[in-house]
Amino acid sequence: MVQYEIGTCYGCRKCMYCGCNLSEKECKCNRKVKPKKSNRTSQVPHSFGRTFDNNLASNKKTFIQKQNALYSYNIDLNKKFSFTFCSTCNSSFQRLSKTKNTAPSSQETISSSQNENIITIDDDFTSSDFSFHTEKSIDFQDENNKKNEDSLKEISFTFIVKKADGKLLPGKWLTLDVLTFEKFVIQIQRYVGSMVGIDDIDQTEYSLAFKPAKSNGEDLELSESKDFEKFLNEYEKLFKSKKEIIVIAKMKAMKQKLNKKKKRKQIEVSGLSPHQKAIGKLVMELREQWHCSQDNLPCYVAPGIHLKLTAKLLATWAECIMEGTATIEIAPTYPEFSAQHATKKNSHSSATLMSSQVFPTYPVQYIPSLPPQYCVISRESLAPVSNLNELSQSQLPVPSIKEFLEKVDKDEGSNGEFTQFIDAFNEQKISVKHIKDLKDDEFQILGVTAIGWRKTIQAAAKQYG
């Protein structure tokens, strides 16, 4: 058995001081004191005092009886007592039917005719707690109860967002503590932003209106305090008739906001300087020129040298081309491109690989002023070797996206730069064979925003057909 305390929500056993669920754990608050605005914490912004007596509507009385049994309060329901509700339970309690009780039988009232019209008043309660022993007095009490509840201005309604194209988003049932029009529109603004997915939505981007549920009439504007007064009056009428009201937010600027986002994206992409664009183009050419099918990434191959070209080396090479100290065929003279930084492999296999994959029948012309590893290559017909190359590519087993991106990441010497896209590719059901046909906007959807990333992935995928 649990002894009910006035500082506890009667409906859910929530502490009306700290917000703790007392069914799960106890708190140290003094719940014997009636909660007020001055002694509550921010966890409990509102509390609602109520009084139980036999003149309550039957549905409300049933609710009180159920909670009494549920939490074993062991309260004598034949006597009047006071209790407290939180916002949620109070809202549920308000929505219960307000069916008027019939006059109590003669067995339940004082049979003496002298007491027939006596009004019993308790100084601890408001006029809504007066007990009349006639049918007329019961009607008067119910009316006062309604006015007392309505004065709290806690309203419940269906909220709908109507998009600019006329489509309706799924409705949401809201219960708001409303005191002024200004507070109402601020609370509505938060829900509009949540439903359309824009946190910083402005009130000028939509208009508000209201109408009774299941009504074919025109919506009524809800844009100022006078409209809000009309809304509250209409709400009270419908509430008494057990009908609902609908509030509608009509979007009118969503398209403009989306256009602004797209424009901002275009500015970001096109914000590269001419020099940066030229470097990017040269890096792409270097990747294609020096692509190594053996390692499936760009490699600089010269006599005794097999150097993997990382993104940094490619950018350095491109800068040197811009400065005129290197070309697509001739590497820079920086130490990073020397033999000591290269991965030495069998010279025969390297030479065979490069001759079959990149420039198979190119004679090498050495330049006396340069070290022997820097050479100029004159091109000849590629047709016979190209056919052989296509045959070897068609025989390669196609890896999964995970295996493919892990290999690209490893070959590029990047720490997770390419494997971060595995989930995005799998979600869109992209296989390795699809990659060569992907467009720039499709790469954007996959999150591959950098030009270098796209070119690297597409170049690596070419060998699989």
GROMACS .gro file of C-alpha atoms in nm:
model
  465
    1MET     CA    1   0.000   0.000   0.000
    2VAL     CA    2   0.125   0.349  -0.090
    3GLN     CA    3   0.007   0.651   0.105
    4TYR     CA    4  -0.088   0.925  -0.140
    5GLU     CA    5   0.091   1.259  -0.088
    6ILE     CA    6  -0.024   1.593  -0.234
    7GLY     CA    7   0.320   1.651  -0.393
    8THR     CA    8   0.272   1.344  -0.615
    9CYS     CA    9   0.083   1.323  -0.946
   10TYR     CA   10  -0.224   1.112  -0.868
   11GLY     CA   11  -0.236   0.975  -1.223
   12CYS     CA   12   0.124   0.853  -1.278
   13ARG     CA   13   0.308   0.883  -0.942
   14LYS     CA   14   0.546   1.148  -1.071
   15CYS     CA   15   0.713   1.373  -0.812
   16MET     CA   16   0.577   1.724  -0.867
   17TYR     CA   17   0.903   1.880  -0.746
   18CYS     CA   18   1.187   1.699  -0.925
   19GLY     CA   19   0.995   1.502  -1.192
   20CYS     CA   20   1.117   1.164  -1.064
   21ASN     CA   21   0.903   0.856  -1.144
   22LEU     CA   22   0.825   0.728  -0.794
   23SER     CA   23   0.719   0.389  -0.929
   24GLU     CA   24   1.083   0.330  -1.023
   25LYS     CA   25   1.279   0.512  -0.753
   26GLU     CA   26   1.229   0.733  -0.450
   27CYS     CA   27   1.345   1.094  -0.425
   28LYS     CA   28   1.420   1.311  -0.122
   29CYS     CA   29   1.160   1.581  -0.192
   30ASN     CA   30   0.907   1.673   0.077
   31ARG     CA   31   0.593   1.562  -0.105
   32LYS     CA   32   0.362   1.639   0.188
   33VAL     CA   33   0.372   2.008   0.090
   34LYS     CA   34   0.136   2.128  -0.183
   35PRO     CA   35   0.340   2.205  -0.500
   36LYS     CA   36   0.351   2.568  -0.608
   37LYS     CA   37   0.538   2.764  -0.871
   38SER     CA   38   0.779   2.887  -0.603
   39ASN     CA   39   0.882   2.541  -0.480
   40ARG     CA   40   0.892   2.337  -0.806
   41THR     CA   41   1.202   2.278  -1.018
   42SER     CA   42   1.234   2.337  -1.393
   43GLN     CA   43   1.167   1.964  -1.442
   44VAL     CA   44   0.802   2.025  -1.348
   45PRO     CA   45   0.690   2.354  -1.509
   46HIS     CA   46   0.318   2.302  -1.430
   47SER     CA   47   0.101   2.134  -1.168
   48PHE     CA   48  -0.278   2.119  -1.142
   49GLY     CA   49  -0.468   2.093  -0.814
   50ARG     CA   50  -0.793   1.895  -0.820
   51THR     CA   51  -1.066   1.790  -0.573
   52PHE     CA   52  -1.261   1.465  -0.576
   53ASP     CA   53  -1.625   1.438  -0.465
   54ASN     CA   54  -1.930   1.237  -0.567
   55ASN     CA   55  -2.051   1.503  -0.807
   56LEU     CA   56  -1.773   1.440  -1.062
   57ALA     CA   57  -1.870   1.305  -1.404
   58SER     CA   58  -1.887   0.926  -1.403
   59ASN     CA   59  -1.592   0.881  -1.642
   60LYS     CA   60  -1.373   1.105  -1.430
   61LYS     CA   61  -1.481   0.924  -1.116
   62THR     CA   62  -1.392   0.590  -1.281
   63PHE     CA   63  -1.046   0.727  -1.368
   64ILE     CA   64  -0.985   0.824  -1.003
   65GLN     CA   65  -1.103   0.480  -0.885
   66LYS     CA   66  -0.873   0.298  -1.130
   67GLN     CA   67  -0.564   0.494  -1.024
   68ASN     CA   68  -0.657   0.437  -0.658
   69ALA     CA   69  -0.657   0.060  -0.721
   70LEU     CA   70  -0.352   0.066  -0.953
   71TYR     CA   71  -0.119   0.235  -0.703
   72SER     CA   72  -0.290   0.100  -0.388
   73TYR     CA   73  -0.348   0.450  -0.248
   74ASN     CA   74  -0.621   0.302  -0.021
   75ILE     CA   75  -0.814   0.633  -0.028
   76ASP     CA   76  -1.174   0.636   0.094
   77LEU     CA   77  -1.360   0.753  -0.218
   78ASN     CA   78  -1.675   0.822  -0.019
   79LYS     CA   79  -1.504   1.130   0.117
   80LYS     CA   80  -1.390   1.447  -0.052
   81PHE     CA   81  -1.012   1.480  -0.095
   82SER     CA   82  -0.760   1.695  -0.283
   83PHE     CA   83  -0.496   1.568  -0.524
   84THR     CA   84  -0.249   1.692  -0.787
   85PHE     CA   85  -0.202   1.619  -1.159
   86CYS     CA   86   0.097   1.672  -1.390
   87SER     CA   87   0.035   1.833  -1.733
   88THR     CA   88  -0.004   1.499  -1.913
   89CYS     CA   89  -0.248   1.343  -1.667
   90ASN     CA   90  -0.443   1.667  -1.635
   91SER     CA   91  -0.487   1.680  -2.012
   92SER     CA   92  -0.614   1.320  -2.015
   93PHE     CA   93  -0.847   1.398  -1.726
   94GLN     CA   94  -0.988   1.704  -1.907
   95ARG     CA   95  -1.070   1.505  -2.218
   96LEU     CA   96  -1.285   1.260  -2.026
   97SER     CA   97  -1.660   1.287  -2.075
   98LYS     CA   98  -1.834   1.556  -1.872
   99THR     CA   99  -2.169   1.375  -1.867
  100LYS     CA  100  -2.377   1.525  -1.594
  101ASN     CA  101  -2.474   1.307  -1.304
  102THR     CA  102  -2.836   1.270  -1.210
  103ALA     CA  103  -2.949   1.394  -0.873
  104PRO     CA  104  -2.846   1.166  -0.584
  105SER     CA  105  -3.113   0.938  -0.442
  106SER     CA  106  -3.288   1.013  -0.121
  107GLN     CA  107  -3.077   0.743   0.048
  108GLU     CA  108  -2.760   0.929  -0.041
  109THR     CA  109  -2.887   1.272   0.073
  110ILE     CA  110  -3.023   1.403   0.394
  111SER     CA  111  -3.385   1.312   0.397
  112SER     CA  112  -3.490   1.610   0.600
  113SER     CA  113  -3.677   1.863   0.388
  114GLN     CA  114  -3.506   2.135   0.584
  115ASN     CA  115  -3.172   2.043   0.425
  116GLU     CA  116  -3.305   2.007   0.071
  117ASN     CA  117  -3.149   2.327  -0.061
  118ILE     CA  118  -2.852   2.362   0.174
  119ILE     CA  119  -2.518   2.451   0.010
  120THR     CA  120  -2.214   2.305   0.184
  121ILE     CA  121  -1.900   2.522   0.148
  122ASP     CA  122  -1.552   2.424   0.257
  123ASP     CA  123  -1.309   2.717   0.297
  124ASP     CA  124  -1.026   2.507   0.151
  125PHE     CA  125  -1.195   2.473  -0.189
  126THR     CA  126  -1.311   2.700  -0.470
  127SER     CA  127  -1.666   2.754  -0.590
  128SER     CA  128  -1.622   2.459  -0.825
  129ASP     CA  129  -1.626   2.234  -0.517
  130PHE     CA  130  -1.967   2.346  -0.383
  131SER     CA  131  -2.197   2.054  -0.316
  132PHE     CA  132  -2.563   2.109  -0.404
  133HIS     CA  133  -2.826   1.855  -0.304
  134THR     CA  134  -3.059   1.932  -0.594
  135GLU     CA  135  -3.041   1.858  -0.965
  136LYS     CA  136  -3.019   2.230  -1.041
  137SER     CA  137  -2.723   2.279  -0.808
  138ILE     CA  138  -2.536   1.988  -0.969
  139ASP     CA  139  -2.573   2.153  -1.310
  140PHE     CA  140  -2.432   2.472  -1.162
  141GLN     CA  141  -2.130   2.288  -1.023
  142ASP     CA  142  -2.053   2.117  -1.355
  143GLU     CA  143  -2.066   2.454  -1.529
  144ASN     CA  144  -1.821   2.604  -1.280
  145ASN     CA  145  -1.590   2.304  -1.318
  146LYS     CA  146  -1.583   2.358  -1.693
  147LYS     CA  147  -1.502   2.727  -1.656
  148ASN     CA  148  -1.227   2.646  -1.407
  149GLU     CA  149  -1.071   2.391  -1.643
  150ASP     CA  150  -1.103   2.616  -1.948
  151SER     CA  151  -0.931   2.902  -1.763
  152LEU     CA  152  -0.612   2.692  -1.758
  153LYS     CA  153  -0.595   2.741  -2.135
  154GLU     CA  154  -0.439   2.401  -2.199
  155ILE     CA  155  -0.568   2.309  -2.543
  156SER     CA  156  -0.542   1.991  -2.749
  157PHE     CA  157  -0.584   1.976  -3.125
  158THR     CA  158  -0.473   1.804  -3.445
  159PHE     CA  159  -0.185   1.987  -3.612
  160ILE     CA  160  -0.128   1.946  -3.988
  161VAL     CA  161   0.144   2.084  -4.217
  162LYS     CA  162   0.038   2.153  -4.575
  163LYS     CA  163   0.335   2.166  -4.812
  164ALA     CA  164   0.370   2.425  -5.088
  165ASP     CA  165   0.270   2.163  -5.348
  166GLY     CA  166  -0.059   2.099  -5.166
  167LYS     CA  167   0.044   1.766  -5.011
  168LEU     CA  168  -0.032   1.707  -4.643
  169LEU     CA  169   0.222   1.569  -4.396
  170PRO     CA  170   0.091   1.319  -4.137
  171GLY     CA  171  -0.102   1.501  -3.864
  172LYS     CA  172   0.017   1.529  -3.504
  173TRP     CA  173  -0.191   1.551  -3.185
  174LEU     CA  174  -0.064   1.841  -2.973
  175THR     CA  175  -0.143   1.959  -2.622
  176LEU     CA  176  -0.014   2.310  -2.548
  177ASP     CA  177  -0.022   2.537  -2.243
  178VAL     CA  178  -0.142   2.854  -2.411
  179LEU     CA  179  -0.160   3.194  -2.244
  180THR     CA  180  -0.096   3.438  -2.528
  181PHE     CA  181  -0.089   3.438  -2.907
  182GLU     CA  182   0.287   3.507  -2.901
  183LYS     CA  183   0.359   3.193  -2.696
  184PHE     CA  184   0.125   2.990  -2.914
  185VAL     CA  185   0.303   3.078  -3.241
  186ILE     CA  186   0.646   3.012  -3.086
  187GLN     CA  187   0.540   2.661  -2.982
  188ILE     CA  188   0.384   2.599  -3.324
  189GLN     CA  189   0.704   2.720  -3.496
  190ARG     CA  190   0.905   2.452  -3.315
  191TYR     CA  191   0.669   2.176  -3.432
  192VAL     CA  192   0.664   2.305  -3.792
  193GLY     CA  193   1.045   2.297  -3.803
  194SER     CA  194   1.049   1.946  -3.659
  195MET     CA  195   0.793   1.813  -3.908
  196VAL     CA  196   0.954   1.962  -4.223
  197GLY     CA  197   1.312   1.896  -4.108
  198ILE     CA  198   1.432   2.259  -4.087
  199ASP     CA  199   1.554   2.367  -3.743
  200ASP     CA  200   1.579   2.738  -3.822
  201ILE     CA  201   1.247   2.779  -4.002
  202ASP     CA  202   1.107   3.132  -3.997
  203GLN     CA  203   0.746   3.219  -3.915
  204THR     CA  204   0.722   3.407  -4.246
  205GLU     CA  205   0.768   3.080  -4.436
  206TYR     CA  206   0.420   2.956  -4.352
  207SER     CA  207   0.076   3.083  -4.255
  208LEU     CA  208  -0.158   2.947  -3.986
  209ALA     CA  209  -0.529   2.872  -4.009
  210PHE     CA  210  -0.785   2.666  -3.819
  211LYS     CA  211  -1.116   2.490  -3.876
  212PRO     CA  212  -1.338   2.233  -3.705
  213ALA     CA  213  -1.248   1.871  -3.779
  214LYS     CA  214  -1.453   1.705  -4.056
  215SER     CA  215  -1.568   2.047  -4.177
  216ASN     CA  216  -1.592   2.131  -4.547
  217GLY     CA  217  -1.593   2.506  -4.480
  218GLU     CA  218  -1.311   2.751  -4.546
  219ASP     CA  219  -1.015   2.778  -4.310
  220LEU     CA  220  -1.006   3.078  -4.076
  221GLU     CA  221  -0.685   3.282  -4.061
  222LEU     CA  222  -0.476   3.267  -3.743
  223SER     CA  223  -0.222   3.547  -3.778
  224GLU     CA  224  -0.284   3.790  -3.490
  225SER     CA  225  -0.421   3.819  -3.137
  226LYS     CA  226  -0.781   3.884  -3.248
  227ASP     CA  227  -0.772   3.569  -3.462
  228PHE     CA  228  -0.638   3.382  -3.161
  229GLU     CA  229  -0.929   3.498  -2.943
  230LYS     CA  230  -1.169   3.372  -3.207
  231PHE     CA  231  -0.975   3.043  -3.216
  232LEU     CA  232  -1.004   2.998  -2.837
  233ASN     CA  233  -1.377   3.073  -2.841
  234GLU     CA  234  -1.429   2.823  -3.122
  235TYR     CA  235  -1.217   2.568  -2.937
  236GLU     CA  236  -1.429   2.600  -2.621
  237LYS     CA  237  -1.752   2.555  -2.818
  238LEU     CA  238  -1.622   2.246  -2.994
  239PHE     CA  239  -1.473   2.106  -2.674
  240LYS     CA  240  -1.810   2.125  -2.500
  241SER     CA  241  -1.966   1.949  -2.799
  242LYS     CA  242  -1.695   1.680  -2.781
  243LYS     CA  243  -1.561   1.782  -3.122
  244GLU     CA  244  -1.205   1.849  -3.234
  245ILE     CA  245  -1.038   2.148  -3.395
  246ILE     CA  246  -0.759   2.142  -3.654
  247VAL     CA  247  -0.470   2.390  -3.686
  248ILE     CA  248  -0.305   2.402  -4.030
  249ALA     CA  249   0.039   2.541  -4.120
  250LYS     CA  250   0.050   2.622  -4.492
  251MET     CA  251   0.406   2.631  -4.627
  252LYS     CA  252   0.483   2.904  -4.879
  253ALA     CA  253   0.861   2.946  -4.891
  254MET     CA  254   1.007   2.596  -4.879
  255LYS     CA  255   1.100   2.599  -5.249
  256GLN     CA  256   1.293   2.923  -5.212
  257LYS     CA  257   1.484   2.786  -4.914
  258LEU     CA  258   1.580   2.471  -5.105
  259ASN     CA  259   1.694   2.682  -5.401
  260LYS     CA  260   1.916   2.884  -5.167
  261LYS     CA  261   2.077   2.563  -5.041
  262LYS     CA  262   2.140   2.441  -5.397
  263LYS     CA  263   2.285   2.778  -5.496
  264ARG     CA  264   2.515   2.774  -5.193
  265LYS     CA  265   2.638   2.427  -5.294
  266GLN     CA  266   2.710   2.544  -5.650
  267ILE     CA  267   2.905   2.841  -5.516
  268GLU     CA  268   3.113   2.611  -5.298
  269VAL     CA  269   3.194   2.379  -5.591
  270SER     CA  270   3.267   2.659  -5.836
  271GLY     CA  271   3.473   2.848  -5.579
  272LEU     CA  272   3.800   2.686  -5.697
  273SER     CA  273   4.061   2.922  -5.837
  274PRO     CA  274   4.180   2.877  -6.199
  275HIS     CA  275   4.513   2.747  -6.064
  276GLN     CA  276   4.338   2.483  -5.850
  277LYS     CA  277   4.125   2.374  -6.146
  278ALA     CA  278   4.437   2.340  -6.363
  279ILE     CA  279   4.612   2.133  -6.095
  280GLY     CA  280   4.309   1.905  -6.068
  281LYS     CA  281   4.302   1.850  -6.444
  282LEU     CA  282   4.674   1.765  -6.452
  283VAL     CA  283   4.635   1.520  -6.163
  284MET     CA  284   4.362   1.341  -6.360
  285GLU     CA  285   4.588   1.319  -6.666
  286LEU     CA  286   4.877   1.187  -6.455
  287ARG     CA  287   4.653   0.918  -6.303
  288GLU     CA  288   4.547   0.799  -6.647
  289GLN     CA  289   4.898   0.816  -6.793
  290TRP     CA  290   5.069   0.633  -6.507
  291HIS     CA  291   4.795   0.390  -6.406
  292CYS     CA  292   4.948   0.056  -6.310
  293SER     CA  293   4.722  -0.247  -6.358
  294GLN     CA  294   4.949  -0.460  -6.143
  295ASP     CA  295   4.893  -0.241  -5.835
  296ASN     CA  296   4.563  -0.095  -5.956
  297LEU     CA  297   4.678   0.261  -5.884
  298PRO     CA  298   4.905   0.523  -6.043
  299CYS     CA  299   5.273   0.427  -6.029
  300TYR     CA  300   5.582   0.594  -6.170
  301VAL     CA  301   5.781   0.321  -6.345
  302ALA     CA  302   6.133   0.370  -6.479
  303PRO     CA  303   6.441   0.147  -6.500
  304GLY     CA  304   6.494   0.012  -6.146
  305ILE     CA  305   6.204   0.217  -6.006
  306HIS     CA  306   5.840   0.134  -5.927
  307LEU     CA  307   5.706   0.426  -5.722
  308LYS     CA  308   5.345   0.444  -5.603
  309LEU     CA  309   5.210   0.790  -5.675
  310THR     CA  310   5.017   0.910  -5.371
  311ALA     CA  311   4.784   1.209  -5.383
  312LYS     CA  312   5.063   1.426  -5.243
  313LEU     CA  313   5.314   1.313  -5.509
  314LEU     CA  314   5.059   1.366  -5.788
  315ALA     CA  315   4.988   1.719  -5.664
  316THR     CA  316   5.363   1.792  -5.647
  317TRP     CA  317   5.409   1.659  -6.002
  318ALA     CA  318   5.121   1.874  -6.128
  319GLU     CA  319   5.272   2.184  -5.964
  320CYS     CA  320   5.603   2.114  -6.135
  321ILE     CA  321   5.426   2.083  -6.472
  322MET     CA  322   5.268   2.425  -6.410
  323GLU     CA  323   5.614   2.566  -6.331
  324GLY     CA  324   5.764   2.408  -6.645
  325THR     CA  325   6.012   2.182  -6.461
  326ALA     CA  326   5.832   1.857  -6.553
  327THR     CA  327   5.588   1.714  -6.806
  328ILE     CA  328   5.327   1.437  -6.807
  329GLU     CA  329   5.599   1.195  -6.928
  330ILE     CA  330   5.894   1.337  -6.733
  331ALA     CA  331   5.884   1.325  -6.352
  332PRO     CA  332   6.009   1.609  -6.130
  333THR     CA  333   6.369   1.601  -6.010
  334TYR     CA  334   6.267   1.612  -5.643
  335PRO     CA  335   6.417   1.348  -5.409
  336GLU     CA  336   6.067   1.207  -5.345
  337PHE     CA  337   6.069   1.066  -5.700
  338SER     CA  338   6.414   0.903  -5.673
  339ALA     CA  339   6.491   0.532  -5.647
  340GLN     CA  340   6.541   0.541  -5.268
  341HIS     CA  341   6.170   0.616  -5.215
  342ALA     CA  342   6.047   0.362  -5.470
  343THR     CA  343   5.942   0.001  -5.418
  344LYS     CA  344   6.195  -0.200  -5.612
  345LYS     CA  345   6.046  -0.489  -5.810
  346ASN     CA  346   6.167  -0.733  -6.070
  347SER     CA  347   6.279  -0.508  -6.352
  348HIS     CA  348   6.161  -0.757  -6.613
  349SER     CA  349   5.807  -0.784  -6.470
  350SER     CA  350   5.784  -0.407  -6.423
  351ALA     CA  351   5.902  -0.336  -6.773
  352THR     CA  352   5.669  -0.602  -6.916
  353LEU     CA  353   5.377  -0.465  -6.714
  354MET     CA  354   5.429  -0.108  -6.823
  355SER     CA  355   5.491  -0.202  -7.183
  356SER     CA  356   5.164  -0.397  -7.195
  357GLN     CA  357   4.943  -0.168  -6.985
  358VAL     CA  358   5.057   0.190  -7.038
  359PHE     CA  359   5.281   0.240  -7.341
  360PRO     CA  360   5.361  -0.106  -7.478
  361THR     CA  361   5.553  -0.026  -7.796
  362TYR     CA  362   5.702   0.308  -7.691
  363PRO     CA  363   6.075   0.341  -7.761
  364VAL     CA  364   6.252   0.522  -7.477
  365GLN     CA  365   6.457   0.829  -7.557
  366TYR     CA  366   6.706   0.932  -7.287
  367ILE     CA  367   6.798   1.296  -7.235
  368PRO     CA  368   7.168   1.347  -7.147
  369SER     CA  369   7.099   1.638  -6.910
  370LEU     CA  370   6.862   1.426  -6.697
  371PRO     CA  371   6.926   1.116  -6.486
  372PRO     CA  372   6.860   0.793  -6.677
  373GLN     CA  373   6.530   0.726  -6.498
  374TYR     CA  374   6.371   1.040  -6.653
  375CYS     CA  375   6.286   0.975  -7.012
  376VAL     CA  376   6.064   1.096  -7.296
  377ILE     CA  377   5.839   0.835  -7.450
  378SER     CA  378   5.733   0.851  -7.813
  379ARG     CA  379   5.397   0.682  -7.876
  380GLU     CA  380   5.315   0.421  -8.139
  381SER     CA  381   5.012   0.214  -8.224
  382LEU     CA  382   4.836   0.057  -7.923
  383ALA     CA  383   4.579  -0.153  -8.109
  384PRO     CA  384   4.729  -0.506  -8.069
  385VAL     CA  385   4.813  -0.461  -7.701
  386SER     CA  386   4.478  -0.291  -7.633
  387ASN     CA  387   4.296  -0.608  -7.740
  388LEU     CA  388   4.517  -0.817  -7.512
  389ASN     CA  389   4.453  -0.569  -7.230
  390GLU     CA  390   4.075  -0.602  -7.272
  391LEU     CA  391   4.104  -0.981  -7.259
  392SER     CA  392   4.304  -0.973  -6.935
  393GLN     CA  393   4.055  -0.728  -6.778
  394SER     CA  394   3.754  -0.945  -6.862
  395GLN     CA  395   3.918  -1.240  -6.686
  396LEU     CA  396   3.968  -1.053  -6.357
  397PRO     CA  397   3.725  -1.158  -6.081
  398VAL     CA  398   3.504  -0.868  -5.974
  399PRO     CA  399   3.548  -0.794  -5.601
  400SER     CA  400   3.277  -0.678  -5.363
  401ILE     CA  401   3.245  -0.306  -5.291
  402LYS     CA  402   3.404  -0.360  -4.949
  403GLU     CA  403   3.705  -0.545  -5.096
  404PHE     CA  404   3.736  -0.294  -5.378
  405LEU     CA  405   3.736   0.020  -5.160
  406GLU     CA  406   3.968  -0.141  -4.903
  407LYS     CA  407   4.216  -0.212  -5.185
  408VAL     CA  408   4.189   0.143  -5.320
  409ASP     CA  409   4.244   0.279  -4.969
  410LYS     CA  410   4.549   0.059  -4.920
  411ASP     CA  411   4.696   0.135  -5.264
  412GLU     CA  412   4.652   0.510  -5.218
  413GLY     CA  413   4.810   0.500  -4.875
  414SER     CA  414   4.497   0.666  -4.732
  415ASN     CA  415   4.384   0.593  -4.379
  416GLY     CA  416   4.012   0.524  -4.429
  417GLU     CA  417   3.967   0.791  -4.695
  418PHE     CA  418   3.790   0.551  -4.932
  419THR     CA  419   3.655   0.284  -4.696
  420GLN     CA  420   3.427   0.551  -4.542
  421PHE     CA  421   3.204   0.514  -4.851
  422ILE     CA  422   3.140   0.136  -4.815
  423ASP     CA  423   2.802   0.175  -4.642
  424ALA     CA  424   2.683   0.443  -4.887
  425PHE     CA  425   2.767   0.225  -5.191
  426ASN     CA  426   2.596  -0.079  -5.035
  427GLU     CA  427   2.284   0.122  -4.945
  428GLN     CA  428   2.246   0.232  -5.308
  429LYS     CA  429   2.318  -0.125  -5.433
  430ILE     CA  430   2.622  -0.007  -5.633
  431SER     CA  431   2.857  -0.282  -5.757
  432VAL     CA  432   3.210  -0.234  -5.891
  433LYS     CA  433   3.085  -0.271  -6.250
  434HIS     CA  434   2.846   0.022  -6.201
  435ILE     CA  435   3.118   0.267  -6.097
  436LYS     CA  436   3.243   0.353  -6.447
  437ASP     CA  437   2.893   0.473  -6.543
  438LEU     CA  438   2.831   0.689  -6.235
  439LYS     CA  439   2.781   1.061  -6.293
  440ASP     CA  440   2.904   1.346  -6.077
  441ASP     CA  441   2.565   1.409  -5.915
  442GLU     CA  442   2.535   1.038  -5.832
  443PHE     CA  443   2.876   1.047  -5.666
  444GLN     CA  444   2.750   1.346  -5.465
  445ILE     CA  445   2.460   1.134  -5.337
  446LEU     CA  446   2.711   0.867  -5.228
  447GLY     CA  447   2.909   1.134  -5.039
  448VAL     CA  448   3.209   1.121  -5.277
  449THR     CA  449   3.241   1.499  -5.308
  450ALA     CA  450   3.611   1.546  -5.391
  451ILE     CA  451   3.706   1.530  -5.760
  452GLY     CA  452   4.024   1.337  -5.681
  453TRP     CA  453   3.826   1.070  -5.494
  454ARG     CA  454   3.590   1.020  -5.788
  455LYS     CA  455   3.870   0.993  -6.043
  456THR     CA  456   4.067   0.750  -5.825
  457ILE     CA  457   3.766   0.522  -5.772
  458GLN     CA  458   3.667   0.525  -6.141
  459ALA     CA  459   4.022   0.462  -6.259
  460ALA     CA  460   4.055   0.166  -6.023
  461ALA     CA  461   3.722   0.021  -6.141
  462LYS     CA  462   3.814   0.030  -6.513
  463GLN     CA  463   4.010  -0.296  -6.498
  464TYR     CA  464   3.692  -0.486  -6.409
  465GLY     CA  465   3.513  -0.395  -6.730
   0.00000   0.00000   0.00000
